[in-house]
C-alpha positions as MATLAB code, in Angstrom:
seq = 'MQTWLIALAIWTGLASADTTTLVTFDGVDDSTNYVWQDMNDPVMGGASTSTFTIEDGAGVFNGTCAIVESLAAPGFCKAYTYRPLGHDASFADASAHIEGGILLKLRTTTTSYTGF';
ca = [
     -14.172  -26.737  -27.043;
     -12.420  -26.539  -30.401;
      -8.660  -26.881  -30.487;
      -6.448  -25.504  -33.249;
      -2.712  -26.158  -33.427;
      -0.999  -23.451  -35.416;
       2.251  -23.217  -37.369;
       2.849  -20.573  -40.024;
       5.203  -20.282  -42.988;
       5.225  -18.822  -46.487;
       6.642  -20.810  -49.383;
       7.355  -20.636  -53.097;
       8.163  -24.266  -53.727;
       8.576  -27.620  -52.080;
      12.221  -27.324  -51.023;
      12.887  -26.028  -47.524;
      15.321  -23.426  -48.916;
      12.316  -21.797  -50.591;
      10.526  -21.027  -47.320;
      10.471  -18.123  -44.913;
       9.376  -18.992  -41.402;
       7.209  -16.287  -39.893;
       6.319  -17.768  -36.511;
       7.646  -20.539  -34.286;
       6.576  -21.615  -30.821;
       9.750  -23.319  -29.593;
      11.302  -20.359  -27.757;
      14.626  -20.838  -29.567;
      14.730  -18.035  -32.153;
      13.745  -14.582  -30.869;
      13.120  -13.411  -34.453;
      10.198  -15.846  -34.851;
       8.844  -16.040  -31.294;
       6.069  -13.662  -30.304;
       3.809  -13.028  -27.334;
       0.354  -14.483  -28.055;
      -2.991  -13.636  -26.501;
      -6.602  -14.631  -27.051;
      -9.615  -12.317  -27.235;
     -13.303  -13.143  -26.931;
     -16.586  -11.303  -27.524;
     -17.541   -9.771  -24.157;
     -19.544   -6.929  -25.723;
     -23.245   -7.214  -26.556;
     -23.751  -10.376  -24.533;
     -21.155  -12.567  -26.199;
     -20.459  -15.894  -24.516;
     -17.507  -17.191  -26.541;
     -14.456  -18.422  -24.640;
     -10.908  -19.236  -25.698;
      -7.326  -19.683  -24.582;
      -3.997  -19.547  -26.376;
      -1.147  -21.608  -24.958;
       2.154  -22.940  -26.219;
       2.522  -26.695  -25.767;
       5.295  -28.943  -27.090;
       6.504  -26.344  -29.590;
       3.034  -25.611  -31.021;
       0.636  -22.728  -30.520;
      -2.681  -24.081  -29.236;
      -5.767  -21.916  -29.750;
      -8.624  -23.582  -27.895;
     -12.147  -22.255  -27.599;
     -15.816  -22.193  -28.339;
     -17.439  -19.577  -30.539;
     -20.922  -19.214  -29.073;
     -24.109  -17.786  -30.563;
     -24.926  -14.283  -29.297;
     -28.603  -14.735  -28.472;
     -29.598  -11.084  -28.992;
     -28.126  -11.176  -32.516;
     -28.902  -14.804  -33.387;
     -25.402  -14.924  -34.857;
     -22.026  -16.238  -33.751;
     -19.731  -14.168  -31.581;
     -15.976  -14.446  -31.969;
     -12.750  -15.755  -30.549;
      -9.404  -14.742  -31.935;
      -5.708  -15.090  -31.234;
      -3.296  -12.272  -31.902;
       0.361  -11.547  -31.385;
       2.542   -8.623  -30.466;
       6.102   -7.894  -29.440;
       7.019   -6.365  -26.082;
       8.653   -2.928  -26.053;
      12.277   -3.095  -27.120;
      11.759   -5.948  -29.576;
      11.400   -5.683  -33.338;
       7.654   -5.684  -34.019;
       7.792   -6.980  -37.584;
       7.666  -10.412  -39.157;
      10.361  -11.728  -41.465;
      10.306  -10.246  -44.968;
       8.322  -12.681  -47.093;
       8.091  -10.463  -50.185;
      10.314  -12.862  -52.162;
       7.389  -15.290  -52.060;
       4.772  -12.965  -53.543;
       3.931  -15.541  -56.219;
       3.858  -18.390  -53.689;
       1.361  -19.103  -50.955;
       0.930  -19.426  -47.243;
       1.037  -22.697  -45.354;
      -0.928  -23.071  -42.146;
      -0.525  -26.356  -40.321;
      -3.736  -26.794  -38.361;
      -5.468  -29.553  -36.475;
      -9.022  -29.291  -35.181;
     -11.240  -31.370  -32.948;
     -14.344  -30.372  -34.929;
     -13.693  -31.786  -38.380;
     -17.415  -31.936  -39.126;
     -17.784  -28.122  -38.973;
     -18.734  -26.771  -42.410;
     -19.218  -23.087  -41.563;
     -21.920  -20.757  -40.346;
];
């Protein structure tokens, strides 16, 4: 199983005032907390498995992307988010950072993976 810890923000500089937080997993701020779900490849014989949980204030996407034998190619696992009815379904406006970048804080248990 691979494990990915996820945190997401967009930034324009190094100072914290120059950041816009898009997602948090601490349950404190409703504007940055979302419902998360995992999805695997059940069609065409896919055998990939995954879970998405929130542990100690971090989103944990854990899974194995398996080879689909009939295609001789990898299947997929993905995590996605949505907002329940009655909640704003948009992320914070990050347009002020159009010249900046995106920061993903990730940790994996398969550091030797170099791609398919």
